Amino acid sequence: MPNKELLRIANSVVKIPDDYELTIEDYLESEKAEGEAIFLWTDKKRDEAISVHLDAQGNLTYLSIDRQEKEPAAIAMDEVEKRKCAELFLCTHYPDAWKDLTFSKTKKLSHADRFYYEQIVMGLPLEHAGCYMDIDSLGEVVTFSSSYKGVRRIPEIPSTQISKEKLKEHIGHALQFRLKIHLLHSEIHDVEQGGLYLVYEPNAVFQKYRAADLCPETKMSSDEGEGETYVPLRTFSLKKVRRDLGIAEVVGITENLEMIREVDMGKERGIVWRDRNWQVMEKDLSMDGFFRRQTEDTVKAFVSKRSGKVRSFIWFMERKGDRQLTREECYTIAIEFLEWVIPEYFGFLQLTVPKAGDENEEQENWDDDIDDDIKEAFVFTAHNGHGIPVDSIVTVTVNRTTGLVDYYNGPDFDSEQLQQLPIKPALTEERAKEIFMSHLDFELKWDHNYGEEESDTLVYRLCDVKSRTPIRYIDAITGEVRHWKRNP
């Protein structure tokens, strides 16, 4: 379909306010020649946006309307009325969907109700074969996401299924735990108050088994960190005086930079600086052009609202100097930086030395475009001072030509709370295993396998017997099961 026609269809999906500006207009091609058109309209003054995605035939695949809070409806729609709005929208864009899709469930969100329509086989929805819609109190569709491409071939149904008892016995033999400290969130985990918890972490959380033959879809692993070594940090006699540091001082902001935006990100503030003389070279509405305008020659930082301290920053603006620092010299700079910026955490950090061949893995994870020739990345793991690891990673990347820190990602937990945690578990690992097994159950689901020939396989997923969500941890102090509030 011609690009102009795709743009016309996108404009017809939802009314675009006159003061919105077309920010992204991109037409992508895939290896399977399916193609996708992506459009984004924004109102920068009010920080609002409307996003529309179409396939190559002009079918709507995604819609997102992100606007400031509206005036509450005098009489908010109930769930039945919202569902009617969802089904009217679905009929408008996919009139043939009713013969393939079935309403399956509703999920309550903070701002809307989400309605799922899926292809059902054996009473279970096929993965990524339907769509969902978020309907707000006014009956407006604020989100639509579809992976529906017509009826999917009915998958092979196993003639026999492994019993839950046999599967439970298998899990019991392979089950292992690691004693760790995790930061749990009340919005995600089944805890009254978010914070650090001493827990037993099972190696069987997201494990799935083929229902027909007990064959695991993923390997149950207990070798986390295998081959890695940990080096205590040496302390320096710092020349820098420890005091309350300003944001600009920690990040390294200079006079040639100006703040171009600040964004409320919940518990943090996002701040972006850019060179005062930067100018956009051309009006490029592609996705690449959009991200270039958002990141080119910028410095980005995330600041904790609670403490006012910098939690993370990254320099996208290139800095080059005349120095030729060794990795050891860069390491000295990195740990001096940590002792300067987060002295209260310094005693709980240790350098992670990866096994041979994985030296650049962590750096590649956070930015594939980093020039390895001029940067040295160091990864530090946390512990409680008594041998129990904390599930938190600190990363510092030093520029070898300038001696400056170009990337820093700090701890995400409270050091004072860490010191108040018990240093020994109140129950044994054996008892944790008993608790886990007594709460363990399984659910059948269709697992979609991607590849040259896509297919669906019937699998068992591990879950808590009451919540039906994955058992993430066993509390090492109280013995309580810590599971997710809802399925991922």
Tab-separated table of C-alpha atoms in Angstrom:
chain	number	residue	atom	x	y	z
A	1	MET	CA	0.000	0.000	0.000
A	2	PRO	CA	1.376	3.491	-0.876
A	3	ASN	CA	2.845	5.447	2.035
A	4	LYS	CA	0.451	8.366	1.525
A	5	GLU	CA	-2.504	6.010	1.863
A	6	LEU	CA	-1.076	4.520	5.065
A	7	LEU	CA	-0.711	8.031	6.496
A	8	ARG	CA	-4.301	8.838	5.530
A	9	ILE	CA	-5.542	5.669	7.279
A	10	ALA	CA	-3.514	6.476	10.391
A	11	ASN	CA	-5.080	9.949	10.538
A	12	SER	CA	-8.540	8.381	10.361
A	13	VAL	CA	-8.047	5.975	13.294
A	14	VAL	CA	-8.451	8.704	15.903
A	15	LYS	CA	-8.954	12.457	15.723
A	16	ILE	CA	-5.564	14.192	15.860
A	17	PRO	CA	-5.815	17.622	17.584
A	18	ASP	CA	-4.755	20.562	15.418
A	19	ASP	CA	-1.938	21.573	17.760
A	20	TYR	CA	-0.286	18.131	17.590
A	21	GLU	CA	2.831	17.805	15.416
A	22	LEU	CA	3.736	14.753	13.337
A	23	THR	CA	6.967	13.615	14.999
A	24	ILE	CA	7.520	10.129	13.542
A	25	GLU	CA	6.521	8.885	10.092
A	26	ASP	CA	8.418	5.722	9.301
A	27	TYR	CA	7.855	2.773	7.005
A	28	LEU	CA	9.712	-0.390	7.989
A	29	GLU	CA	10.265	-3.585	6.054
A	30	SER	CA	10.844	-6.977	7.644
A	31	GLU	CA	12.566	-10.088	6.345
A	32	LYS	CA	9.164	-11.702	5.891
A	33	ALA	CA	8.046	-8.695	3.813
A	34	GLU	CA	5.264	-7.992	6.297
A	35	GLY	CA	6.236	-4.353	6.834
A	36	GLU	CA	5.008	-1.814	9.359
A	37	ALA	CA	4.149	1.883	9.317
A	38	ILE	CA	4.716	3.863	12.510
A	39	PHE	CA	3.278	7.309	13.213
A	40	LEU	CA	3.614	9.529	16.280
A	41	TRP	CA	1.981	12.880	16.934
A	42	THR	CA	3.066	14.945	19.942
A	43	ASP	CA	2.132	18.064	21.865
A	44	LYS	CA	5.399	18.974	23.572
A	45	LYS	CA	3.870	21.780	25.628
A	46	ARG	CA	1.486	19.418	27.407
A	47	ASP	CA	3.693	16.324	27.100
A	48	GLU	CA	1.000	14.398	25.234
A	49	ALA	CA	1.264	11.917	22.374
A	50	ILE	CA	-0.752	9.717	20.038
A	51	SER	CA	0.928	6.700	18.430
A	52	VAL	CA	-0.514	4.599	15.574
A	53	HIS	CA	1.044	1.484	13.998
A	54	LEU	CA	-0.295	-0.157	10.813
A	55	ASP	CA	0.740	-3.264	8.935
A	56	ALA	CA	1.588	-3.142	5.226
A	57	GLN	CA	-2.088	-3.656	4.327
A	58	GLY	CA	-3.209	-0.711	6.462
A	59	ASN	CA	-4.591	-2.776	9.362
A	60	LEU	CA	-4.279	-1.199	12.802
A	61	THR	CA	-1.831	-3.128	15.003
A	62	TYR	CA	-1.214	-0.620	17.800
A	63	LEU	CA	-2.760	2.555	19.187
A	64	SER	CA	-1.710	4.567	22.220
A	65	ILE	CA	-3.272	7.833	23.403
A	66	ASP	CA	-1.231	9.447	26.169
A	67	ARG	CA	-2.908	12.635	27.367
A	68	GLN	CA	-2.959	14.667	30.549
A	69	GLU	CA	-5.609	13.688	33.098
A	70	LYS	CA	-9.061	14.539	31.787
A	71	GLU	CA	-11.950	15.916	33.736
A	72	PRO	CA	-13.637	12.938	35.420
A	73	ALA	CA	-16.846	11.799	33.798
A	74	ALA	CA	-20.022	12.875	35.586
A	75	ILE	CA	-21.169	9.271	35.387
A	76	ALA	CA	-18.309	6.867	34.703
A	77	MET	CA	-19.035	3.931	32.449
A	78	ASP	CA	-19.353	0.539	34.095
A	79	GLU	CA	-17.513	-2.538	32.852
A	80	VAL	CA	-20.387	-3.716	30.652
A	81	GLU	CA	-20.565	-0.377	28.823
A	82	LYS	CA	-16.795	-0.267	28.403
A	83	ARG	CA	-16.796	-3.752	26.942
A	84	LYS	CA	-19.384	-2.660	24.365
A	85	CYS	CA	-17.054	0.196	23.360
A	86	ALA	CA	-14.174	-2.261	23.024
A	87	GLU	CA	-16.175	-4.621	20.832
A	88	LEU	CA	-17.424	-1.786	18.626
A	89	PHE	CA	-13.827	-0.672	18.090
A	90	LEU	CA	-12.730	-4.231	17.306
A	91	CYS	CA	-15.592	-4.702	14.808
A	92	THR	CA	-14.636	-1.448	13.097
A	93	HIS	CA	-11.009	-2.431	12.506
A	94	TYR	CA	-11.306	-6.234	12.338
A	95	PRO	CA	-14.860	-7.076	11.224
A	96	ASP	CA	-13.959	-10.742	10.662
A	97	ALA	CA	-12.370	-11.183	14.094
A	98	TRP	CA	-15.552	-12.445	15.755
A	99	LYS	CA	-15.349	-15.841	14.112
A	100	ASP	CA	-11.792	-16.345	15.409
A	101	LEU	CA	-11.534	-14.420	18.705
A	102	THR	CA	-13.341	-14.833	22.003
A	103	PHE	CA	-13.583	-12.445	24.929
A	104	SER	CA	-11.391	-14.066	27.592
A	105	LYS	CA	-10.821	-11.723	30.544
A	106	THR	CA	-10.773	-8.200	31.956
A	107	LYS	CA	-7.944	-6.573	33.904
A	108	LYS	CA	-8.420	-3.503	36.097
A	109	LEU	CA	-5.797	-0.820	35.475
A	110	SER	CA	-5.325	2.452	37.337
A	111	HIS	CA	-6.676	4.531	34.454
A	112	ALA	CA	-8.773	2.064	32.446
A	113	ASP	CA	-10.175	-1.449	32.070
A	114	ARG	CA	-8.309	-3.832	29.769
A	115	PHE	CA	-10.326	-6.296	27.673
A	116	TYR	CA	-8.699	-9.345	26.056
A	117	TYR	CA	-9.974	-11.077	22.911
A	118	GLU	CA	-8.068	-14.243	22.044
A	119	GLN	CA	-8.132	-17.410	19.962
A	120	ILE	CA	-9.129	-20.250	22.302
A	121	VAL	CA	-8.024	-23.872	21.891
A	122	MET	CA	-8.795	-26.494	24.587
A	123	GLY	CA	-10.223	-23.659	26.677
A	124	LEU	CA	-6.837	-21.889	26.689
A	125	PRO	CA	-5.799	-18.775	24.727
A	126	LEU	CA	-3.117	-19.132	22.078
A	127	GLU	CA	-0.170	-16.883	22.872
A	128	HIS	CA	0.056	-13.704	20.733
A	129	ALA	CA	-2.955	-14.594	18.612
A	130	GLY	CA	-5.445	-11.924	19.668
A	131	CYS	CA	-5.638	-8.383	20.944
A	132	TYR	CA	-6.448	-6.228	23.959
A	133	MET	CA	-7.952	-2.773	24.446
A	134	ASP	CA	-7.847	-0.296	27.331
A	135	ILE	CA	-11.078	1.643	27.764
A	136	ASP	CA	-11.147	4.694	30.064
A	137	SER	CA	-14.093	5.990	32.126
A	138	LEU	CA	-15.367	8.024	29.156
A	139	GLY	CA	-15.473	4.970	26.891
A	140	GLU	CA	-12.457	6.029	24.850
A	141	VAL	CA	-9.982	3.469	23.571
A	142	VAL	CA	-6.652	4.692	24.953
A	143	THR	CA	-4.646	1.567	24.035
A	144	PHE	CA	-5.079	-1.110	21.382
A	145	SER	CA	-2.513	-3.832	20.748
A	146	SER	CA	-3.058	-6.630	18.264
A	147	SER	CA	-1.085	-9.646	17.125
A	148	TYR	CA	-4.139	-10.985	15.278
A	149	LYS	CA	-3.388	-11.926	11.672
A	150	GLY	CA	-6.334	-14.121	10.954
A	151	VAL	CA	-7.092	-17.483	12.477
A	152	ARG	CA	-3.964	-19.380	13.471
A	153	ARG	CA	-3.585	-23.034	12.591
A	154	ILE	CA	-4.900	-25.255	15.377
A	155	PRO	CA	-1.831	-26.663	17.152
A	156	GLU	CA	-1.233	-30.344	17.694
A	157	ILE	CA	-3.074	-31.492	20.806
A	158	PRO	CA	-1.132	-34.083	22.856
A	159	SER	CA	-2.781	-37.490	23.040
A	160	THR	CA	-1.582	-37.835	26.650
A	161	GLN	CA	-0.446	-35.433	29.357
A	162	ILE	CA	2.054	-35.869	32.156
A	163	SER	CA	0.326	-35.862	35.542
A	164	LYS	CA	0.905	-32.952	37.928
A	165	GLU	CA	2.077	-35.442	40.582
A	166	LYS	CA	4.861	-36.749	38.335
A	167	LEU	CA	5.892	-33.216	37.397
A	168	LYS	CA	5.931	-32.152	41.044
A	169	GLU	CA	8.169	-35.087	41.891
A	170	HIS	CA	10.562	-34.069	39.105
A	171	ILE	CA	10.683	-30.447	40.355
A	172	GLY	CA	11.353	-31.625	43.900
A	173	HIS	CA	14.491	-33.500	42.839
A	174	ALA	CA	15.929	-30.577	40.854
A	175	LEU	CA	14.899	-27.718	43.140
A	176	GLN	CA	17.675	-25.579	44.633
A	177	PHE	CA	17.760	-22.217	46.413
A	178	ARG	CA	20.108	-19.273	46.746
A	179	LEU	CA	20.025	-17.084	49.854
A	180	LYS	CA	19.883	-13.493	48.582
A	181	ILE	CA	18.639	-10.023	49.403
A	182	HIS	CA	16.106	-8.631	46.937
A	183	LEU	CA	14.374	-5.288	46.588
A	184	LEU	CA	10.645	-6.070	46.421
A	185	HIS	CA	8.017	-3.596	45.242
A	186	SER	CA	4.508	-3.485	46.665
A	187	GLU	CA	3.153	-2.666	43.191
A	188	ILE	CA	4.618	-5.902	41.797
A	189	HIS	CA	5.135	-8.361	44.642
A	190	ASP	CA	2.760	-9.609	47.309
A	191	VAL	CA	4.252	-7.483	50.125
A	192	GLU	CA	2.567	-4.816	52.239
A	193	GLN	CA	5.614	-2.559	52.133
A	194	GLY	CA	8.314	-2.354	49.494
A	195	GLY	CA	11.957	-2.653	50.488
A	196	LEU	CA	14.783	-5.127	51.014
A	197	TYR	CA	13.957	-8.707	52.002
A	198	LEU	CA	16.185	-11.637	52.907
A	199	VAL	CA	14.824	-14.471	50.782
A	200	TYR	CA	15.464	-17.899	49.356
A	201	GLU	CA	15.387	-17.682	45.557
A	202	PRO	CA	14.366	-20.908	43.763
A	203	ASN	CA	15.915	-21.966	40.482
A	204	ALA	CA	12.458	-22.997	39.230
A	205	VAL	CA	10.462	-19.793	38.737
A	206	PHE	CA	9.704	-19.348	35.056
A	207	GLN	CA	10.317	-22.960	34.180
A	208	LYS	CA	7.974	-24.485	31.594
A	209	TYR	CA	7.555	-28.174	30.725
A	210	ARG	CA	5.967	-29.705	27.680
A	211	ALA	CA	2.747	-31.270	28.877
A	212	ALA	CA	3.184	-34.305	26.635
A	213	ASP	CA	6.581	-35.586	27.739
A	214	LEU	CA	7.945	-33.637	30.744
A	215	CYS	CA	10.638	-32.089	28.542
A	216	PRO	CA	11.684	-28.673	29.896
A	217	GLU	CA	11.308	-25.737	27.495
A	218	THR	CA	14.068	-23.964	29.442
A	219	LYS	CA	16.928	-25.397	31.453
A	220	MET	CA	16.576	-25.193	35.241
A	221	SER	CA	19.762	-23.400	36.206
A	222	SER	CA	21.626	-23.006	39.464
A	223	ASP	CA	24.917	-21.736	38.042
A	224	GLU	CA	24.275	-17.995	38.384
A	225	GLY	CA	27.622	-16.251	38.530
A	226	GLU	CA	29.496	-19.484	37.773
A	227	GLY	CA	33.076	-18.695	36.764
A	228	GLU	CA	32.923	-15.147	38.093
A	229	THR	CA	35.253	-13.931	40.829
A	230	TYR	CA	34.755	-10.981	43.179
A	231	VAL	CA	37.415	-8.552	44.332
A	232	PRO	CA	37.013	-6.312	47.428
A	233	LEU	CA	37.466	-2.599	46.736
A	234	ARG	CA	40.525	-0.839	48.026
A	235	THR	CA	40.060	2.479	49.802
A	236	PHE	CA	41.866	5.625	48.727
A	237	SER	CA	42.878	8.719	50.647
A	238	LEU	CA	40.532	10.971	48.742
A	239	LYS	CA	41.614	14.433	47.737
A	240	LYS	CA	37.986	15.408	47.179
A	241	VAL	CA	36.191	16.580	50.292
A	242	ARG	CA	33.098	14.549	51.078
A	243	ARG	CA	30.102	16.846	51.138
A	244	ASP	CA	26.666	17.177	49.619
A	245	LEU	CA	27.361	17.002	45.903
A	246	GLY	CA	25.289	18.850	43.334
A	247	ILE	CA	23.764	17.046	40.380
A	248	ALA	CA	25.844	18.955	37.843
A	249	GLU	CA	29.046	18.197	39.763
A	250	VAL	CA	28.419	14.446	39.877
A	251	VAL	CA	27.406	14.207	36.219
A	252	GLY	CA	30.158	16.551	35.049
A	253	ILE	CA	27.941	19.207	33.454
A	254	THR	CA	29.943	22.099	31.974
A	255	GLU	CA	28.979	25.649	31.011
A	256	ASN	CA	28.537	24.779	27.327
A	257	LEU	CA	25.577	22.546	28.228
A	258	GLU	CA	22.006	23.631	28.932
A	259	MET	CA	19.077	21.688	30.369
A	260	ILE	CA	16.577	21.026	27.591
A	261	ARG	CA	13.980	18.972	29.461
A	262	GLU	CA	13.037	17.510	32.803
A	263	VAL	CA	10.577	14.638	33.110
A	264	ASP	CA	8.663	13.301	36.120
A	265	MET	CA	9.323	9.554	36.208
A	266	GLY	CA	7.538	8.608	39.419
A	267	LYS	CA	10.165	8.058	42.086
A	268	GLU	CA	12.801	9.756	39.951
A	269	ARG	CA	13.332	12.848	37.832
A	270	GLY	CA	14.839	12.521	34.376
A	271	ILE	CA	17.036	15.448	33.318
A	272	VAL	CA	18.538	16.017	29.863
A	273	TRP	CA	21.270	18.476	28.887
A	274	ARG	CA	22.587	19.309	25.435
A	275	ASP	CA	25.259	21.517	23.887
A	276	ARG	CA	23.897	25.069	23.613
A	277	ASN	CA	25.004	25.282	19.981
A	278	TRP	CA	23.457	21.996	18.840
A	279	GLN	CA	21.183	22.249	15.819
A	280	VAL	CA	19.150	19.607	14.057
A	281	MET	CA	20.713	19.015	10.649
A	282	GLU	CA	17.588	17.908	8.799
A	283	LYS	CA	13.930	17.157	9.357
A	284	ASP	CA	14.080	13.381	9.579
A	285	LEU	CA	10.784	11.808	10.705
A	286	SER	CA	12.114	8.239	10.777
A	287	MET	CA	12.511	6.296	14.023
A	288	ASP	CA	16.276	6.714	13.725
A	289	GLY	CA	15.837	10.441	13.248
A	290	PHE	CA	13.559	10.673	16.284
A	291	PHE	CA	16.004	8.867	18.576
A	292	ARG	CA	18.858	10.938	17.179
A	293	ARG	CA	16.985	14.146	18.067
A	294	GLN	CA	16.289	12.714	21.529
A	295	THR	CA	19.837	11.551	22.296
A	296	GLU	CA	22.453	13.081	19.968
A	297	ASP	CA	24.992	15.187	21.898
A	298	THR	CA	22.968	14.855	25.099
A	299	VAL	CA	23.721	13.973	28.689
A	300	LYS	CA	20.950	12.180	30.599
A	301	ALA	CA	20.594	11.665	34.331
A	302	PHE	CA	18.082	10.082	36.698
A	303	VAL	CA	17.775	11.681	40.128
A	304	SER	CA	16.037	10.178	43.171
A	305	LYS	CA	13.229	12.397	44.452
A	306	ARG	CA	13.637	11.025	47.966
A	307	SER	CA	17.361	11.640	48.385
A	308	GLY	CA	17.972	14.215	45.672
A	309	LYS	CA	21.048	12.215	44.591
A	310	VAL	CA	22.014	11.079	41.105
A	311	ARG	CA	21.145	7.417	40.654
A	312	SER	CA	22.341	7.103	37.049
A	313	PHE	CA	23.733	9.120	34.140
A	314	ILE	CA	25.077	8.591	30.638
A	315	TRP	CA	26.977	10.797	28.204
A	316	PHE	CA	25.750	10.414	24.620
A	317	MET	CA	27.816	13.490	23.805
A	318	GLU	CA	31.216	12.300	22.628
A	319	ARG	CA	34.215	13.343	24.684
A	320	LYS	CA	37.767	12.673	23.491
A	321	GLY	CA	41.081	13.678	24.983
A	322	ASP	CA	44.797	13.010	24.615
A	323	ARG	CA	45.256	10.573	27.489
A	324	GLN	CA	45.921	6.853	26.972
A	325	LEU	CA	44.897	5.352	30.280
A	326	THR	CA	45.331	1.657	31.033
A	327	ARG	CA	42.465	-0.458	32.379
A	328	GLU	CA	44.101	-0.442	35.822
A	329	GLU	CA	44.262	3.373	35.794
A	330	CYS	CA	40.607	3.524	34.733
A	331	TYR	CA	39.728	1.127	37.541
A	332	THR	CA	41.340	3.453	40.061
A	333	ILE	CA	39.251	6.334	38.676
A	334	ALA	CA	36.091	4.196	38.858
A	335	ILE	CA	36.433	3.237	42.512
A	336	GLU	CA	37.555	6.742	43.492
A	337	PHE	CA	34.361	7.970	41.841
A	338	LEU	CA	32.253	5.485	43.818
A	339	GLU	CA	33.923	6.400	47.103
A	340	TRP	CA	33.320	10.066	46.312
A	341	VAL	CA	29.696	9.793	45.136
A	342	ILE	CA	28.278	6.943	47.275
A	343	PRO	CA	30.605	6.515	50.273
A	344	GLU	CA	27.796	4.952	52.329
A	345	TYR	CA	27.613	2.054	49.827
A	346	PHE	CA	31.331	1.611	49.263
A	347	GLY	CA	31.824	-1.104	51.896
A	348	PHE	CA	29.029	-3.207	50.365
A	349	LEU	CA	30.464	-3.334	46.831
A	350	GLN	CA	32.897	-5.702	45.145
A	351	LEU	CA	34.302	-5.808	41.637
A	352	THR	CA	32.887	-8.547	39.427
A	353	VAL	CA	35.528	-10.243	37.271
A	354	PRO	CA	33.700	-12.206	34.535
A	355	LYS	CA	34.791	-15.574	33.296
A	356	ALA	CA	37.038	-15.653	30.260
A	357	GLY	CA	35.318	-14.502	27.074
A	358	ASP	CA	32.621	-12.453	28.852
A	359	GLU	CA	34.672	-9.326	29.566
A	360	ASN	CA	32.530	-7.052	27.401
A	361	GLU	CA	29.155	-8.686	28.007
A	362	GLU	CA	27.897	-6.215	30.603
A	363	GLN	CA	28.950	-3.205	28.561
A	364	GLU	CA	27.237	-4.574	25.463
A	365	ASN	CA	24.046	-5.061	27.447
A	366	TRP	CA	23.592	-1.376	28.204
A	367	ASP	CA	24.818	0.154	24.951
A	368	ASP	CA	25.831	-1.720	21.815
A	369	ASP	CA	27.083	1.519	20.230
A	370	ILE	CA	29.756	2.249	22.851
A	371	ASP	CA	33.242	2.551	21.363
A	372	ASP	CA	35.130	-0.178	23.251
A	373	ASP	CA	38.459	1.253	22.101
A	374	ILE	CA	38.173	4.309	24.345
A	375	LYS	CA	36.027	3.064	27.225
A	376	GLU	CA	36.573	0.686	30.117
A	377	ALA	CA	33.500	-0.703	31.895
A	378	PHE	CA	33.507	-2.022	35.463
A	379	VAL	CA	30.673	-3.968	37.064
A	380	PHE	CA	30.265	-4.111	40.834
A	381	THR	CA	27.922	-6.394	42.749
A	382	ALA	CA	26.542	-5.664	46.198
A	383	HIS	CA	26.567	-7.741	49.386
A	384	ASN	CA	25.471	-7.201	52.979
A	385	GLY	CA	28.953	-7.384	54.482
A	386	HIS	CA	28.336	-10.942	55.740
A	387	GLY	CA	28.575	-12.920	52.503
A	388	ILE	CA	24.941	-12.635	51.360
A	389	PRO	CA	24.599	-11.108	47.864
A	390	VAL	CA	22.218	-8.220	47.173
A	391	ASP	CA	20.430	-8.358	43.823
A	392	SER	CA	21.812	-5.025	42.646
A	393	ILE	CA	24.500	-4.107	40.136
A	394	VAL	CA	26.523	-0.899	39.960
A	395	THR	CA	28.275	-0.007	36.697
A	396	VAL	CA	30.923	2.632	36.013
A	397	THR	CA	32.418	3.278	32.571
A	398	VAL	CA	35.545	5.424	32.293
A	399	ASN	CA	36.744	7.170	29.136
A	400	ARG	CA	40.380	6.187	28.578
A	401	THR	CA	41.171	9.376	26.636
A	402	THR	CA	39.741	11.822	29.195
A	403	GLY	CA	39.714	9.981	32.526
A	404	LEU	CA	36.074	11.045	32.939
A	405	VAL	CA	33.124	8.845	33.861
A	406	ASP	CA	30.848	8.550	30.801
A	407	TYR	CA	28.319	6.149	32.343
A	408	TYR	CA	27.237	5.436	35.889
A	409	ASN	CA	24.395	3.273	37.146
A	410	GLY	CA	24.206	3.292	40.932
A	411	PRO	CA	22.559	1.117	43.588
A	412	ASP	CA	18.775	0.953	43.699
A	413	PHE	CA	18.437	0.108	47.407
A	414	ASP	CA	18.723	1.955	50.736
A	415	SER	CA	22.057	1.287	52.480
A	416	GLU	CA	20.572	2.056	55.904
A	417	GLN	CA	17.837	-0.529	55.390
A	418	LEU	CA	20.458	-3.067	54.299
A	419	GLN	CA	22.304	-2.630	57.592
A	420	GLN	CA	19.085	-3.203	59.552
A	421	LEU	CA	18.292	-6.539	57.860
A	422	PRO	CA	19.012	-9.785	59.730
A	423	ILE	CA	22.308	-11.322	58.646
A	424	LYS	CA	21.141	-14.917	59.062
A	425	PRO	CA	17.982	-16.707	57.881
A	426	ALA	CA	15.431	-17.800	60.468
A	427	LEU	CA	14.555	-20.969	58.534
A	428	THR	CA	16.680	-23.536	56.782
A	429	GLU	CA	16.864	-24.149	53.064
A	430	GLU	CA	15.173	-27.498	53.615
A	431	ARG	CA	12.239	-25.778	55.296
A	432	ALA	CA	12.077	-23.240	52.434
A	433	LYS	CA	11.861	-26.151	50.009
A	434	GLU	CA	8.982	-27.689	51.978
A	435	ILE	CA	7.090	-24.392	51.883
A	436	PHE	CA	7.734	-23.988	48.165
A	437	MET	CA	6.535	-27.489	47.341
A	438	SER	CA	3.409	-27.137	49.490
A	439	HIS	CA	2.407	-23.996	47.557
A	440	LEU	CA	3.435	-25.287	44.116
A	441	ASP	CA	0.859	-25.919	41.421
A	442	PHE	CA	0.826	-25.925	37.627
A	443	GLU	CA	-1.210	-24.320	34.892
A	444	LEU	CA	-1.571	-25.432	31.313
A	445	LYS	CA	-0.896	-22.791	28.669
A	446	TRP	CA	-0.028	-22.548	25.009
A	447	ASP	CA	3.579	-21.492	24.432
A	448	HIS	CA	4.286	-19.858	21.070
A	449	ASN	CA	7.585	-20.836	19.485
A	450	TYR	CA	9.125	-18.408	17.018
A	451	GLY	CA	11.373	-19.541	14.216
A	452	GLU	CA	11.276	-20.416	10.546
A	453	GLU	CA	8.151	-22.429	11.245
A	454	GLU	CA	6.181	-20.930	14.120
A	455	SER	CA	4.267	-23.356	16.286
A	456	ASP	CA	2.342	-23.616	19.543
A	457	THR	CA	3.147	-26.151	22.252
A	458	LEU	CA	1.044	-27.094	25.273
A	459	VAL	CA	3.154	-26.582	28.415
A	460	TYR	CA	2.880	-26.593	32.185
A	461	ARG	CA	3.817	-23.324	33.894
A	462	LEU	CA	4.772	-23.289	37.571
A	463	CYS	CA	2.554	-21.136	39.794
A	464	ASP	CA	1.355	-20.561	43.343
A	465	VAL	CA	-1.656	-22.682	44.250
A	466	LYS	CA	-3.717	-19.673	45.418
A	467	SER	CA	-2.545	-16.625	43.458
A	468	ARG	CA	-1.847	-18.591	40.224
A	469	THR	CA	1.224	-16.377	39.727
A	470	PRO	CA	4.922	-17.401	39.792
A	471	ILE	CA	6.465	-18.063	43.221
A	472	ARG	CA	9.412	-15.678	43.195
A	473	TYR	CA	10.871	-16.207	46.680
A	474	ILE	CA	10.433	-17.754	50.110
A	475	ASP	CA	10.953	-15.195	52.887
A	476	ALA	CA	13.987	-16.424	54.862
A	477	ILE	CA	12.742	-14.783	58.064
A	478	THR	CA	8.978	-15.337	58.115
A	479	GLY	CA	8.637	-18.276	55.706
A	480	GLU	CA	6.010	-16.383	53.686
A	481	VAL	CA	5.662	-17.054	49.982
A	482	ARG	CA	6.589	-13.973	47.964
A	483	HIS	CA	4.851	-14.152	44.611
A	484	TRP	CA	3.875	-11.681	41.943
A	485	LYS	CA	0.543	-9.940	42.282
A	486	ARG	CA	-0.275	-10.744	38.673
A	487	ASN	CA	1.120	-12.806	35.845
A	488	PRO	CA	3.738	-11.223	33.549
